mmCIF file of C-alpha atoms in Angstrom:
data_model
loop_
_atom_site.group_PDB
_atom_site.id
_atom_site.type_symbol
_atom_site.label_atom_id
_atom_site.label_comp_id
_atom_site.label_asym_id
_atom_site.label_seq_id
_atom_site.Cartn_x
_atom_site.Cartn_y
_atom_site.Cartn_z
ATOM 1 C CA GLY A 1 93.118 168.296 73.079
ATOM 2 C CA ALA A 2 91.410 165.025 73.951
ATOM 3 C CA VAL A 3 94.591 162.587 74.855
ATOM 4 C CA VAL A 4 93.871 159.846 77.089
ATOM 5 C CA SER A 5 96.818 157.971 78.786
ATOM 6 C CA GLN A 6 97.544 154.517 79.834
ATOM 7 C CA HIS A 7 99.410 153.338 82.251
ATOM 8 C CA PRO A 8 101.400 150.888 82.154
ATOM 9 C CA SER A 9 101.893 150.127 78.867
ATOM 10 C CA ARG A 10 103.114 146.443 79.688
ATOM 11 C CA VAL A 11 102.838 144.688 82.416
ATOM 12 C CA ILE A 12 104.226 141.003 83.431
ATOM 13 C CA CYS A 13 102.444 139.367 86.296
ATOM 14 C CA LYS A 14 102.160 135.702 88.074
ATOM 15 C CA SER A 15 99.231 133.778 87.474
ATOM 16 C CA GLY A 16 96.845 134.341 91.279
ATOM 17 C CA THR A 17 97.911 137.795 91.122
ATOM 18 C CA SER A 18 96.485 140.906 90.782
ATOM 19 C CA VAL A 19 97.107 143.953 88.193
ATOM 20 C CA LYS A 20 95.731 147.489 88.279
ATOM 21 C CA ILE A 21 95.505 149.376 84.746
ATOM 22 C CA GLU A 22 94.952 153.044 84.649
ATOM 23 C CA CYS A 23 93.319 155.196 82.334
ATOM 24 C CA ARG A 24 93.370 159.313 82.160
ATOM 25 C CA SER A 25 91.995 161.864 80.746
ATOM 26 C CA LEU A 26 94.775 164.574 80.515
ATOM 27 C CA ASP A 27 93.034 167.769 79.295
ATOM 28 C CA PHE A 28 89.343 166.952 79.416
ATOM 29 C CA GLN A 29 86.939 165.771 81.888
ATOM 30 C CA ALA A 30 85.559 162.355 81.092
ATOM 31 C CA THR A 31 82.197 161.855 82.537
ATOM 32 C CA THR A 32 81.886 158.128 80.661
ATOM 33 C CA MET A 33 85.248 156.129 80.200
ATOM 34 C CA PHE A 34 85.016 152.673 78.164
ATOM 35 C CA TRP A 35 86.935 149.857 78.700
ATOM 36 C CA TYR A 36 88.142 147.021 75.546
ATOM 37 C CA ARG A 37 90.078 144.064 75.350
ATOM 38 C CA GLN A 38 91.963 143.360 71.895
ATOM 39 C CA PHE A 39 93.041 139.910 71.072
ATOM 40 C CA PRO A 40 95.726 139.349 68.336
ATOM 41 C CA LYS A 41 95.012 140.144 64.875
ATOM 42 C CA GLN A 42 91.293 140.815 66.143
ATOM 43 C CA SER A 43 88.493 143.503 67.042
ATOM 44 C CA LEU A 44 88.160 145.489 70.337
ATOM 45 C CA MET A 45 85.550 143.870 72.491
ATOM 46 C CA LEU A 46 83.884 146.250 74.756
ATOM 47 C CA MET A 47 84.258 144.760 78.389
ATOM 48 C CA ALA A 48 82.414 147.842 80.419
ATOM 49 C CA THR A 49 81.088 151.477 80.072
ATOM 50 C CA SER A 50 81.768 153.283 83.805
ATOM 51 C CA ASN A 51 80.410 157.283 84.906
ATOM 52 C CA GLU A 52 82.037 159.002 87.121
ATOM 53 C CA GLY A 53 81.175 158.195 90.378
ATOM 54 C CA SER A 54 78.503 154.710 89.423
ATOM 55 C CA LYS A 55 78.750 151.207 89.096
ATOM 56 C CA ALA A 56 80.182 150.434 86.020
ATOM 57 C CA THR A 57 78.168 148.527 83.487
ATOM 58 C CA TYR A 58 79.522 145.283 82.091
ATOM 59 C CA GLU A 59 79.053 143.696 78.775
ATOM 60 C CA GLN A 60 77.301 140.415 78.871
ATOM 61 C CA GLY A 61 80.073 137.275 79.633
ATOM 62 C CA VAL A 62 82.456 139.587 81.374
ATOM 63 C CA GLU A 63 83.354 138.613 84.741
ATOM 64 C CA LYS A 64 82.226 141.807 87.103
ATOM 65 C CA ASP A 65 84.466 140.032 90.260
ATOM 66 C CA LYS A 66 87.340 139.581 87.770
ATOM 67 C CA PHE A 67 87.828 142.749 86.098
ATOM 68 C CA LEU A 68 87.236 145.475 88.652
ATOM 69 C CA ILE A 69 86.672 149.015 87.314
ATOM 70 C CA ASN A 70 86.709 152.172 89.458
ATOM 71 C CA HIS A 71 85.378 155.573 88.026
ATOM 72 C CA ALA A 72 86.251 157.779 91.171
ATOM 73 C CA SER A 73 87.525 161.051 89.479
ATOM 74 C CA LEU A 74 86.294 162.799 85.731
ATOM 75 C CA THR A 75 90.113 162.217 84.897
ATOM 76 C CA LEU A 76 90.732 158.925 86.342
ATOM 77 C CA SER A 77 89.199 155.059 85.843
ATOM 78 C CA THR A 78 91.155 151.863 86.872
ATOM 79 C CA LEU A 79 90.556 148.373 85.590
ATOM 80 C CA THR A 80 91.805 145.773 87.776
ATOM 81 C CA VAL A 81 92.220 142.463 87.084
ATOM 82 C CA THR A 82 91.624 140.121 89.739
ATOM 83 C CA SER A 83 93.745 136.186 90.459
ATOM 84 C CA ALA A 84 95.223 136.765 86.730
ATOM 85 C CA HIS A 85 95.272 134.067 84.707
ATOM 86 C CA PRO A 86 97.515 133.121 81.412
ATOM 87 C CA GLU A 87 93.929 133.519 79.816
ATOM 88 C CA ASP A 88 93.236 137.142 80.830
ATOM 89 C CA SER A 89 96.629 138.037 78.869
ATOM 90 C CA SER A 90 95.632 140.580 76.089
ATOM 91 C CA PHE A 91 95.371 144.184 75.115
ATOM 92 C CA TYR A 92 93.606 146.275 76.786
ATOM 93 C CA ILE A 93 92.393 150.177 75.620
ATOM 94 C CA CYS A 94 90.201 152.418 77.229
ATOM 95 C CA SER A 95 89.308 155.571 75.595
ATOM 96 C CA ALA A 96 87.258 158.254 77.233
ATOM 97 C CA SER A 97 84.035 160.658 76.508
ATOM 98 C CA ARG A 98 83.475 163.956 76.840
ATOM 99 C CA PRO A 99 80.206 165.266 78.277
ATOM 100 C CA ALA A 100 77.224 165.783 75.976
ATOM 101 C CA THR A 101 79.753 164.685 73.072
ATOM 102 C CA TYR A 102 79.276 161.651 71.128
ATOM 103 C CA GLU A 103 82.790 160.915 70.249
ATOM 104 C CA GLN A 104 85.461 158.045 72.328
ATOM 105 C CA TYR A 105 89.074 159.379 72.570
ATOM 106 C CA PHE A 106 91.384 156.217 73.022
ATOM 107 C CA GLY A 107 94.245 155.535 75.155
ATOM 108 C CA PRO A 108 97.576 153.649 73.680
ATOM 109 C CA GLY A 109 96.685 150.349 75.279
ATOM 110 C CA THR A 110 98.607 148.676 77.952
ATOM 111 C CA ARG A 111 99.454 144.604 77.022
ATOM 112 C CA LEU A 112 99.274 142.266 79.738
ATOM 113 C CA THR A 113 100.894 139.240 79.773
ATOM 114 C CA VAL A 114 99.874 136.448 82.977
ATOM 115 C CA THR A 115 103.248 133.826 83.503
ATOM 116 C CA ALA B 1 71.968 144.847 68.910
ATOM 117 C CA GLN B 2 73.828 146.742 65.977
ATOM 118 C CA THR B 3 76.710 145.072 64.347
ATOM 119 C CA VAL B 4 79.507 146.048 62.300
ATOM 120 C CA THR B 5 80.750 143.591 59.460
ATOM 121 C CA GLN B 6 84.397 143.946 57.532
ATOM 122 C CA SER B 7 84.130 141.752 54.799
ATOM 123 C CA GLN B 8 87.991 142.456 53.323
ATOM 124 C CA PRO B 9 90.092 140.829 56.140
ATOM 125 C CA GLU B 10 92.826 142.401 54.500
ATOM 126 C CA MET B 11 93.973 144.917 51.017
ATOM 127 C CA SER B 12 96.493 145.860 48.988
ATOM 128 C CA VAL B 13 96.615 148.676 47.435
ATOM 129 C CA GLN B 14 99.881 150.704 45.082
ATOM 130 C CA GLU B 15 101.359 153.959 46.644
ATOM 131 C CA ALA B 16 99.764 156.917 44.869
ATOM 132 C CA GLU B 17 96.636 154.396 44.138
ATOM 133 C CA THR B 18 93.005 154.689 45.208
ATOM 134 C CA VAL B 19 91.098 151.712 47.397
ATOM 135 C CA THR B 20 87.838 151.541 49.248
ATOM 136 C CA LEU B 21 87.237 149.635 52.340
ATOM 137 C CA SER B 22 84.059 148.137 52.303
ATOM 138 C CA CYS B 23 81.492 148.032 56.195
ATOM 139 C CA THR B 24 78.204 147.926 56.672
ATOM 140 C CA TYR B 25 76.127 147.701 59.421
ATOM 141 C CA ASP B 26 72.760 146.343 60.757
ATOM 142 C CA THR B 27 70.749 148.673 63.240
ATOM 143 C CA SER B 28 66.984 149.423 63.811
ATOM 144 C CA GLU B 29 67.427 152.913 65.050
ATOM 145 C CA SER B 30 67.392 156.286 63.207
ATOM 146 C CA ASP B 31 69.988 158.098 64.966
ATOM 147 C CA TYR B 32 74.136 157.181 65.377
ATOM 148 C CA TYR B 33 77.156 157.773 64.244
ATOM 149 C CA LEU B 34 79.939 156.231 61.980
ATOM 150 C CA PHE B 35 83.594 156.450 62.115
ATOM 151 C CA TRP B 36 86.652 154.918 60.582
ATOM 152 C CA TYR B 37 89.386 154.340 62.638
ATOM 153 C CA LYS B 38 93.254 153.379 62.040
ATOM 154 C CA GLN B 39 95.217 151.592 64.108
ATOM 155 C CA PRO B 40 98.794 150.975 63.034
ATOM 156 C CA PRO B 41 101.463 148.352 64.845
ATOM 157 C CA SER B 42 101.504 150.712 67.960
ATOM 158 C CA ARG B 43 98.612 149.841 67.892
ATOM 159 C CA GLN B 44 97.126 153.252 68.909
ATOM 160 C CA MET B 45 93.584 153.765 67.544
ATOM 161 C CA ILE B 46 93.669 157.063 65.354
ATOM 162 C CA LEU B 47 90.432 158.589 64.780
ATOM 163 C CA VAL B 48 90.343 159.244 60.560
ATOM 164 C CA ILE B 49 86.833 159.831 60.094
ATOM 165 C CA ARG B 50 83.499 160.600 61.330
ATOM 166 C CA GLN B 51 80.028 160.678 60.001
ATOM 167 C CA GLU B 52 76.779 161.851 61.738
ATOM 168 C CA ALA B 53 73.531 159.517 60.087
ATOM 169 C CA TYR B 54 71.768 162.459 59.941
ATOM 170 C CA LYS B 55 73.548 164.224 57.509
ATOM 171 C CA GLN B 56 73.530 163.465 53.592
ATOM 172 C CA GLN B 57 76.682 164.747 52.929
ATOM 173 C CA ASN B 58 79.624 162.583 52.551
ATOM 174 C CA ALA B 59 82.017 163.672 55.229
ATOM 175 C CA THR B 60 85.711 163.788 53.736
ATOM 176 C CA GLU B 61 88.960 164.143 55.553
ATOM 177 C CA ASN B 62 91.599 165.821 52.802
ATOM 178 C CA ARG B 63 92.507 162.069 51.315
ATOM 179 C CA PHE B 64 90.336 160.171 53.253
ATOM 180 C CA SER B 65 86.483 160.173 52.005
ATOM 181 C CA VAL B 66 83.489 157.705 52.795
ATOM 182 C CA ASN B 67 80.558 156.671 50.635
ATOM 183 C CA PHE B 68 77.631 156.640 53.231
ATOM 184 C CA GLN B 69 74.577 154.895 51.929
ATOM 185 C CA LYS B 70 72.259 154.838 54.823
ATOM 186 C CA ALA B 71 69.382 153.124 53.056
ATOM 187 C CA ALA B 72 72.069 150.433 52.477
ATOM 188 C CA LYS B 73 73.514 150.788 55.686
ATOM 189 C CA SER B 74 76.893 151.063 53.745
ATOM 190 C CA PHE B 75 79.985 152.937 54.557
ATOM 191 C CA SER B 76 83.086 152.426 53.146
ATOM 192 C CA LEU B 77 86.207 154.876 52.997
ATOM 193 C CA LYS B 78 88.323 155.664 49.971
ATOM 194 C CA ILE B 79 91.760 156.729 50.628
ATOM 195 C CA SER B 80 92.811 158.640 47.509
ATOM 196 C CA ASP B 81 96.577 158.927 46.558
ATOM 197 C CA SER B 82 97.860 156.182 49.250
ATOM 198 C CA GLN B 83 101.265 156.590 51.519
ATOM 199 C CA LEU B 84 103.347 154.214 52.849
ATOM 200 C CA GLY B 85 101.753 155.685 56.488
ATOM 201 C CA ASP B 86 98.478 154.685 55.584
ATOM 202 C CA ALA B 87 99.531 150.866 56.126
ATOM 203 C CA ALA B 88 97.780 149.715 59.156
ATOM 204 C CA MET B 89 94.340 148.074 60.169
ATOM 205 C CA TYR B 90 91.063 150.060 59.729
ATOM 206 C CA PHE B 91 87.917 149.501 61.473
ATOM 207 C CA CYS B 92 84.958 150.597 60.502
ATOM 208 C CA ALA B 93 82.667 151.779 64.226
ATOM 209 C CA TYR B 94 78.959 152.298 64.603
ATOM 210 C CA ARG B 95 77.828 154.232 67.851
ATOM 211 C CA SER B 96 74.317 154.699 68.902
ATOM 212 C CA ALA B 97 72.902 157.778 69.454
ATOM 213 C CA TYR B 98 70.944 156.883 72.297
ATOM 214 C CA ASN B 99 73.911 155.109 74.491
ATOM 215 C CA ASN B 100 77.202 155.154 75.053
ATOM 216 C CA ASP B 101 77.765 151.845 72.713
ATOM 217 C CA MET B 102 80.110 151.635 70.190
ATOM 218 C CA ARG B 103 80.783 148.195 68.250
ATOM 219 C CA PHE B 104 83.597 147.729 65.873
ATOM 220 C CA GLY B 105 84.066 145.826 62.468
ATOM 221 C CA ALA B 106 86.772 142.490 62.293
ATOM 222 C CA GLY B 107 88.886 145.012 60.599
ATOM 223 C CA THR B 108 91.108 145.300 57.353
ATOM 224 C CA ARG B 109 94.749 144.963 57.249
ATOM 225 C CA LEU B 110 95.790 147.146 54.599
ATOM 226 C CA THR B 111 98.988 147.036 52.873
ATOM 227 C CA VAL B 112 100.725 149.905 50.449
ATOM 228 C CA LYS B 113 103.154 148.791 48.239
ATOM 229 C CA PRO B 114 106.049 150.961 47.205
#
C-alpha cells in the first residue's frame, strides 16, 4: 500500500506556456500533499504543502502565482507551472501522507524541460 | 529553522563491506522524526529506515541500521554487507512532530565497487 503516482513523467513545453503535473495517491486518502523541486545533483527543496480543500502553504521564495497548487480531493493534487521559462526546468516530486501519520510517500517525479 | 547536514558528498565501499554515512541536524524541538532515503538513478525516493526521536533504541532494517545520538543531534546510517544495488544517492531527512515540514540534507552519493 501507499503508492503515489505522478503524471506525466516527462514533459517538454515551450517558454510562455503553462504545464500541469498531477499527483495521485492510489490506495489511500492523503490529507496532505507536498511538492518538491530537485535540481540536478542537488537535494529536494520543499515548494509547498497542500491540504485537501484549503489553500496551499508556500515556502519562502516560491511564487504562488507561478506555481499554482490545487488539492481538490483526498487523492489528487495538481501543480501548474504558469508562463514557464527555461529556469523552471527541473525535476518535480510530490509526496503524500496519510491522516495522523508522519510518513511521506513519494511519487516517481516529473522532469520538466522548458525550451 | 531546522537544518540537516550531510558532510560527505561522496562515499565509496567495497562490495560486502560496511559503510557509514553521516548526518547531523539542528533543531530546538524535542519531538521529531528522522529518515534515510535512497534515490537510485530512477530518482524514485525510497525509504530506507526511520527513527522516532522519542525512542532510544536504534532502528534496524535488515542490513541497514542507524546510530541515533539525540544529544549530539547525530543520525548516521550503517550499511552492512554492501551490495551493488545499494549504489545511489542517500538523503537524510528531518520531520517535525509539530508540523508537516520535512527537511533534507544535501545527500551523499554512494558507490559500491565490485
